[in-house]
């Protein structure tokens, strides 16, 4: 039987949280070498015969209590990170900010967004419907008005600085809009930015999307394209996001569901439900 050397990383949300119950469970999986990384993170180095089976077992046991992540040691160090933007690199959903001046419109858009991110609606159709509702909004100073409202997620800047110091390529791939994705790219120092382009006529949003929609499949394609440009094996790629449209890119290499929707938490390779994106460092080194 072929055994795979893996690392199981346990990350608690609070300092010095008692995680003995997790260790007891890991004892039933494999002998291990334990490395305490901080008061909130511990690595257990194990050997397993079937990584996916162990991953499902750990998730079914601990999903709603603590973050327990397993991955092969061989691919732990990453070379490419691709991030979702809305509710990942920033706290908000940009399309809802565009509708800020109309509470009823904002609520209607938020309801569609929630269902789309949960995987209940087709992403392309839901985006077209939401963008159609924005028709007529003044676009003259739209992006400049929104940029100061964007709240970058806690730990994002520190994480990106760390990734850059390791020579890791970074990108934002968003189902949102390119003007703000480019802004976040500049603010964080990312290497690439991809997102949708809204149509404008007579300085007003015309309710249309220009070009190919950046949906889940497009995000996965973009990850592969970036990896190819930099000669990176996609096994060393990691995608981070919160919505169902992030699952395709998570499935290519490794994936982290960041404070994600329930469906995404269940299906993603790993979950992180802490208060800081900086905690991703515990997963990759």
GROMACS .gro file of C-alpha atoms in nm:
model
  285
    1UNK     CA    1   0.000   0.000   0.000
    2UNK     CA    2   0.137   0.341  -0.101
    3UNK     CA    3   0.144   0.590   0.183
    4UNK     CA    4   0.141   0.968   0.137
    5UNK     CA    5   0.326   1.194   0.376
    6UNK     CA    6   0.089   1.471   0.478
    7UNK     CA    7   0.056   1.756   0.719
    8UNK     CA    8  -0.263   1.815   0.916
    9UNK     CA    9  -0.281   2.178   1.028
   10UNK     CA   10  -0.518   2.270   1.310
   11UNK     CA   11  -0.600   2.641   1.337
   12UNK     CA   12  -0.815   2.775   1.618
   13UNK     CA   13  -0.990   3.108   1.615
   14UNK     CA   14  -0.889   3.195   1.970
   15UNK     CA   15  -0.560   3.198   2.159
   16UNK     CA   16  -0.475   2.882   2.358
   17UNK     CA   17  -0.800   2.709   2.268
   18UNK     CA   18  -0.816   2.350   2.391
   19UNK     CA   19  -0.780   2.128   2.086
   20UNK     CA   20  -0.695   1.801   2.260
   21UNK     CA   21  -1.008   1.643   2.112
   22UNK     CA   22  -0.865   1.699   1.761
   23UNK     CA   23  -0.536   1.535   1.856
   24UNK     CA   24  -0.719   1.233   1.995
   25UNK     CA   25  -0.896   1.192   1.664
   26UNK     CA   26  -0.571   1.223   1.465
   27UNK     CA   27  -0.420   0.947   1.681
   28UNK     CA   28  -0.680   0.715   1.532
   29UNK     CA   29  -0.567   0.805   1.181
   30UNK     CA   30  -0.189   0.777   1.204
   31UNK     CA   31   0.117   0.805   1.422
   32UNK     CA   32   0.232   1.165   1.405
   33UNK     CA   33   0.502   1.418   1.473
   34UNK     CA   34   0.362   1.730   1.637
   35UNK     CA   35   0.492   2.084   1.580
   36UNK     CA   36   0.336   2.371   1.775
   37UNK     CA   37   0.353   2.678   1.552
   38UNK     CA   38   0.174   2.929   1.774
   39UNK     CA   39  -0.090   2.949   2.045
   40UNK     CA   40  -0.347   2.903   1.766
   41UNK     CA   41  -0.186   2.664   1.517
   42UNK     CA   42  -0.040   2.312   1.534
   43UNK     CA   43   0.098   2.086   1.260
   44UNK     CA   44   0.068   1.708   1.276
   45UNK     CA   45   0.292   1.525   1.029
   46UNK     CA   46   0.131   1.194   0.932
   47UNK     CA   47   0.129   0.918   0.672
   48UNK     CA   48  -0.202   0.816   0.516
   49UNK     CA   49  -0.307   0.579   0.238
   50UNK     CA   50  -0.591   0.794   0.100
   51UNK     CA   51  -0.570   1.172   0.148
   52UNK     CA   52  -0.921   1.242   0.019
   53UNK     CA   53  -1.081   0.990   0.255
   54UNK     CA   54  -0.901   1.145   0.552
   55UNK     CA   55  -0.996   1.494   0.436
   56UNK     CA   56  -1.365   1.401   0.425
   57UNK     CA   57  -1.339   1.233   0.765
   58UNK     CA   58  -1.176   1.539   0.925
   59UNK     CA   59  -1.427   1.773   0.767
   60UNK     CA   60  -1.729   1.569   0.879
   61UNK     CA   61  -1.592   1.564   1.232
   62UNK     CA   62  -1.466   1.921   1.277
   63UNK     CA   63  -1.619   2.147   1.008
   64UNK     CA   64  -1.838   2.344   1.248
   65UNK     CA   65  -1.595   2.360   1.540
   66UNK     CA   66  -1.236   2.424   1.426
   67UNK     CA   67  -1.033   2.444   1.104
   68UNK     CA   68  -0.847   2.118   1.032
   69UNK     CA   69  -0.661   2.110   0.700
   70UNK     CA   70  -0.481   1.814   0.541
   71UNK     CA   71  -0.251   1.828   0.239
   72UNK     CA   72   0.045   1.632   0.100
   73UNK     CA   73   0.372   1.774   0.232
   74UNK     CA   74   0.512   1.765  -0.121
   75UNK     CA   75   0.271   2.037  -0.235
   76UNK     CA   76   0.245   2.242   0.082
   77UNK     CA   77   0.470   2.524  -0.041
   78UNK     CA   78   0.273   2.718  -0.301
   79UNK     CA   79   0.393   2.907  -0.609
   80UNK     CA   80   0.066   3.071  -0.717
   81UNK     CA   81  -0.227   3.219  -0.526
   82UNK     CA   82  -0.550   3.329  -0.693
   83UNK     CA   83  -0.799   3.521  -0.482
   84UNK     CA   84  -1.164   3.606  -0.520
   85UNK     CA   85  -1.229   3.972  -0.441
   86UNK     CA   86  -1.577   4.033  -0.297
   87UNK     CA   87  -1.613   3.897   0.059
   88UNK     CA   88  -1.256   3.764   0.033
   89UNK     CA   89  -0.993   4.034  -0.028
   90UNK     CA   90  -1.255   4.293   0.066
   91UNK     CA   91  -1.544   4.262   0.309
   92UNK     CA   92  -1.816   4.390   0.077
   93UNK     CA   93  -1.998   4.279  -0.238
   94UNK     CA   94  -1.917   4.553  -0.489
   95UNK     CA   95  -2.239   4.521  -0.688
   96UNK     CA   96  -2.431   4.606  -0.371
   97UNK     CA   97  -2.217   4.917  -0.321
   98UNK     CA   98  -2.312   5.035  -0.670
   99UNK     CA   99  -2.677   5.023  -0.559
  100UNK     CA  100  -2.609   5.199  -0.227
  101UNK     CA  101  -2.825   5.501  -0.305
  102UNK     CA  102  -3.139   5.288  -0.351
  103UNK     CA  103  -3.208   5.065  -0.045
  104UNK     CA  104  -3.479   4.862  -0.220
  105UNK     CA  105  -3.255   4.796  -0.522
  106UNK     CA  106  -2.964   4.708  -0.295
  107UNK     CA  107  -3.177   4.457  -0.105
  108UNK     CA  108  -3.303   4.299  -0.427
  109UNK     CA  109  -2.946   4.263  -0.559
  110UNK     CA  110  -2.819   4.129  -0.225
  111UNK     CA  111  -3.082   3.854  -0.228
  112UNK     CA  112  -2.979   3.742  -0.577
  113UNK     CA  113  -2.609   3.758  -0.483
  114UNK     CA  114  -2.663   3.543  -0.175
  115UNK     CA  115  -2.841   3.274  -0.375
  116UNK     CA  116  -2.578   3.281  -0.649
  117UNK     CA  117  -2.289   3.249  -0.403
  118UNK     CA  118  -2.466   2.954  -0.239
  119UNK     CA  119  -2.483   2.785  -0.577
  120UNK     CA  120  -2.862   2.806  -0.594
  121UNK     CA  121  -2.860   3.011  -0.917
  122UNK     CA  122  -2.660   2.995  -1.239
  123UNK     CA  123  -2.385   3.255  -1.198
  124UNK     CA  124  -2.405   3.399  -1.551
  125UNK     CA  125  -2.780   3.446  -1.538
  126UNK     CA  126  -2.775   3.588  -1.187
  127UNK     CA  127  -2.502   3.837  -1.282
  128UNK     CA  128  -2.689   3.948  -1.595
  129UNK     CA  129  -3.003   3.995  -1.387
  130UNK     CA  130  -2.822   4.199  -1.122
  131UNK     CA  131  -2.635   4.411  -1.378
  132UNK     CA  132  -2.963   4.471  -1.561
  133UNK     CA  133  -3.106   4.617  -1.240
  134UNK     CA  134  -2.822   4.872  -1.236
  135UNK     CA  135  -2.922   5.023  -1.569
  136UNK     CA  136  -2.941   5.401  -1.558
  137UNK     CA  137  -2.706   5.454  -1.262
  138UNK     CA  138  -2.470   5.745  -1.320
  139UNK     CA  139  -2.126   5.610  -1.405
  140UNK     CA  140  -1.936   5.937  -1.437
  141UNK     CA  141  -1.772   5.921  -1.092
  142UNK     CA  142  -1.900   5.577  -0.991
  143UNK     CA  143  -1.569   5.400  -0.936
  144UNK     CA  144  -1.401   5.697  -0.769
  145UNK     CA  145  -1.699   5.721  -0.533
  146UNK     CA  146  -1.681   5.351  -0.441
  147UNK     CA  147  -1.304   5.312  -0.395
  148UNK     CA  148  -1.293   5.494  -0.056
  149UNK     CA  149  -1.574   5.268   0.070
  150UNK     CA  150  -1.385   4.944   0.008
  151UNK     CA  151  -1.269   4.774   0.327
  152UNK     CA  152  -0.974   4.544   0.273
  153UNK     CA  153  -1.006   4.223   0.472
  154UNK     CA  154  -0.808   4.198   0.793
  155UNK     CA  155  -0.469   4.036   0.729
  156UNK     CA  156  -0.486   4.065   0.349
  157UNK     CA  157  -0.202   4.318   0.320
  158UNK     CA  158   0.025   4.121   0.552
  159UNK     CA  159  -0.052   3.797   0.369
  160UNK     CA  160   0.024   3.942   0.026
  161UNK     CA  161   0.349   4.095   0.154
  162UNK     CA  162   0.446   3.753   0.289
  163UNK     CA  163   0.359   3.578  -0.039
  164UNK     CA  164   0.557   3.832  -0.240
  165UNK     CA  165   0.857   3.785  -0.009
  166UNK     CA  166   0.847   3.415  -0.101
  167UNK     CA  167   0.832   3.489  -0.474
  168UNK     CA  168   0.475   3.359  -0.501
  169UNK     CA  169   0.268   3.488  -0.795
  170UNK     CA  170  -0.063   3.649  -0.691
  171UNK     CA  171  -0.382   3.739  -0.873
  172UNK     CA  172  -0.735   3.852  -0.808
  173UNK     CA  173  -0.998   3.680  -1.026
  174UNK     CA  174  -1.335   3.835  -0.955
  175UNK     CA  175  -1.691   3.794  -1.069
  176UNK     CA  176  -1.712   4.165  -0.983
  177UNK     CA  177  -1.582   4.455  -1.189
  178UNK     CA  178  -1.242   4.527  -1.338
  179UNK     CA  179  -1.211   4.892  -1.232
  180UNK     CA  180  -1.218   4.788  -0.865
  181UNK     CA  181  -1.021   4.467  -0.916
  182UNK     CA  182  -0.742   4.677  -1.069
  183UNK     CA  183  -0.765   4.914  -0.773
  184UNK     CA  184  -0.732   4.625  -0.524
  185UNK     CA  185  -0.443   4.485  -0.732
  186UNK     CA  186  -0.265   4.820  -0.695
  187UNK     CA  187  -0.347   4.858  -0.324
  188UNK     CA  188  -0.221   4.510  -0.234
  189UNK     CA  189   0.059   4.475  -0.488
  190UNK     CA  190  -0.088   4.176  -0.673
  191UNK     CA  191   0.055   4.059  -1.003
  192UNK     CA  192  -0.270   4.019  -1.199
  193UNK     CA  193  -0.633   4.130  -1.193
  194UNK     CA  194  -0.927   3.986  -1.386
  195UNK     CA  195  -1.295   4.078  -1.359
  196UNK     CA  196  -1.601   4.181  -1.557
  197UNK     CA  197  -1.651   4.504  -1.749
  198UNK     CA  198  -1.977   4.695  -1.724
  199UNK     CA  199  -2.123   4.863  -2.031
  200UNK     CA  200  -2.168   5.241  -2.022
  201UNK     CA  201  -2.376   5.462  -2.253
  202UNK     CA  202  -2.405   5.841  -2.215
  203UNK     CA  203  -2.219   5.823  -1.879
  204UNK     CA  204  -2.476   5.579  -1.738
  205UNK     CA  205  -2.461   5.204  -1.680
  206UNK     CA  206  -2.648   5.043  -1.968
  207UNK     CA  207  -2.731   4.718  -1.788
  208UNK     CA  208  -2.494   4.505  -1.995
  209UNK     CA  209  -2.164   4.323  -1.947
  210UNK     CA  210  -1.892   4.367  -2.207
  211UNK     CA  211  -1.712   4.054  -2.320
  212UNK     CA  212  -1.682   3.712  -2.158
  213UNK     CA  213  -1.820   3.679  -1.806
  214UNK     CA  214  -1.568   3.589  -1.537
  215UNK     CA  215  -1.761   3.300  -1.387
  216UNK     CA  216  -1.637   2.992  -1.204
  217UNK     CA  217  -1.514   2.815  -1.517
  218UNK     CA  218  -1.336   3.131  -1.639
  219UNK     CA  219  -1.165   3.170  -1.300
  220UNK     CA  220  -1.036   2.813  -1.329
  221UNK     CA  221  -0.916   2.881  -1.683
  222UNK     CA  222  -0.736   3.199  -1.575
  223UNK     CA  223  -0.560   3.013  -1.293
  224UNK     CA  224  -0.432   2.758  -1.544
  225UNK     CA  225  -0.322   3.032  -1.784
  226UNK     CA  226  -0.126   3.219  -1.516
  227UNK     CA  227   0.037   2.895  -1.404
  228UNK     CA  228   0.137   2.819  -1.763
  229UNK     CA  229   0.292   3.164  -1.816
  230UNK     CA  230   0.510   3.111  -1.507
  231UNK     CA  231   0.579   2.740  -1.569
  232UNK     CA  232   0.405   2.647  -1.244
  233UNK     CA  233   0.264   2.300  -1.189
  234UNK     CA  234  -0.098   2.361  -1.083
  235UNK     CA  235  -0.046   2.123  -0.790
  236UNK     CA  236   0.141   2.417  -0.635
  237UNK     CA  237  -0.148   2.660  -0.698
  238UNK     CA  238  -0.397   2.770  -0.433
  239UNK     CA  239  -0.731   2.943  -0.485
  240UNK     CA  240  -0.905   3.136  -0.207
  241UNK     CA  241  -1.270   3.240  -0.211
  242UNK     CA  242  -1.610   3.228  -0.044
  243UNK     CA  243  -1.863   3.154  -0.317
  244UNK     CA  244  -1.980   2.858  -0.524
  245UNK     CA  245  -1.824   3.021  -0.831
  246UNK     CA  246  -1.483   2.978  -0.664
  247UNK     CA  247  -1.508   2.599  -0.639
  248UNK     CA  248  -1.387   2.527  -0.996
  249UNK     CA  249  -1.055   2.705  -0.941
  250UNK     CA  250  -1.021   2.548  -0.596
  251UNK     CA  251  -1.041   2.204  -0.752
  252UNK     CA  252  -0.738   2.252  -0.977
  253UNK     CA  253  -0.462   2.260  -0.718
  254UNK     CA  254  -0.548   2.342  -0.358
  255UNK     CA  255  -0.832   2.557  -0.232
  256UNK     CA  256  -0.923   2.749   0.082
  257UNK     CA  257  -1.285   2.839   0.154
  258UNK     CA  258  -1.256   3.168   0.341
  259UNK     CA  259  -1.548   3.222   0.582
  260UNK     CA  260  -1.745   3.072   0.299
  261UNK     CA  261  -2.103   2.985   0.216
  262UNK     CA  262  -2.218   2.644   0.354
  263UNK     CA  263  -2.204   2.466   0.017
  264UNK     CA  264  -1.848   2.589  -0.039
  265UNK     CA  265  -1.734   2.484   0.307
  266UNK     CA  266  -1.858   2.132   0.235
  267UNK     CA  267  -1.700   2.099  -0.109
  268UNK     CA  268  -1.373   2.296  -0.085
  269UNK     CA  269  -1.041   2.119  -0.019
  270UNK     CA  270  -1.003   2.319   0.304
  271UNK     CA  271  -1.176   2.582   0.515
  272UNK     CA  272  -1.050   2.880   0.712
  273UNK     CA  273  -1.300   3.055   0.940
  274UNK     CA  274  -1.081   3.289   1.142
  275UNK     CA  275  -1.068   3.669   1.158
  276UNK     CA  276  -0.753   3.723   0.949
  277UNK     CA  277  -0.643   3.617   0.601
  278UNK     CA  278  -0.290   3.623   0.740
  279UNK     CA  279  -0.369   3.285   0.899
  280UNK     CA  280  -0.322   3.130   0.555
  281UNK     CA  281   0.050   3.142   0.639
  282UNK     CA  282  -0.007   2.857   0.883
  283UNK     CA  283  -0.142   2.642   0.600
  284UNK     CA  284   0.146   2.686   0.357
  285UNK     CA  285   0.456   2.674   0.578
   0.00000   0.00000   0.00000
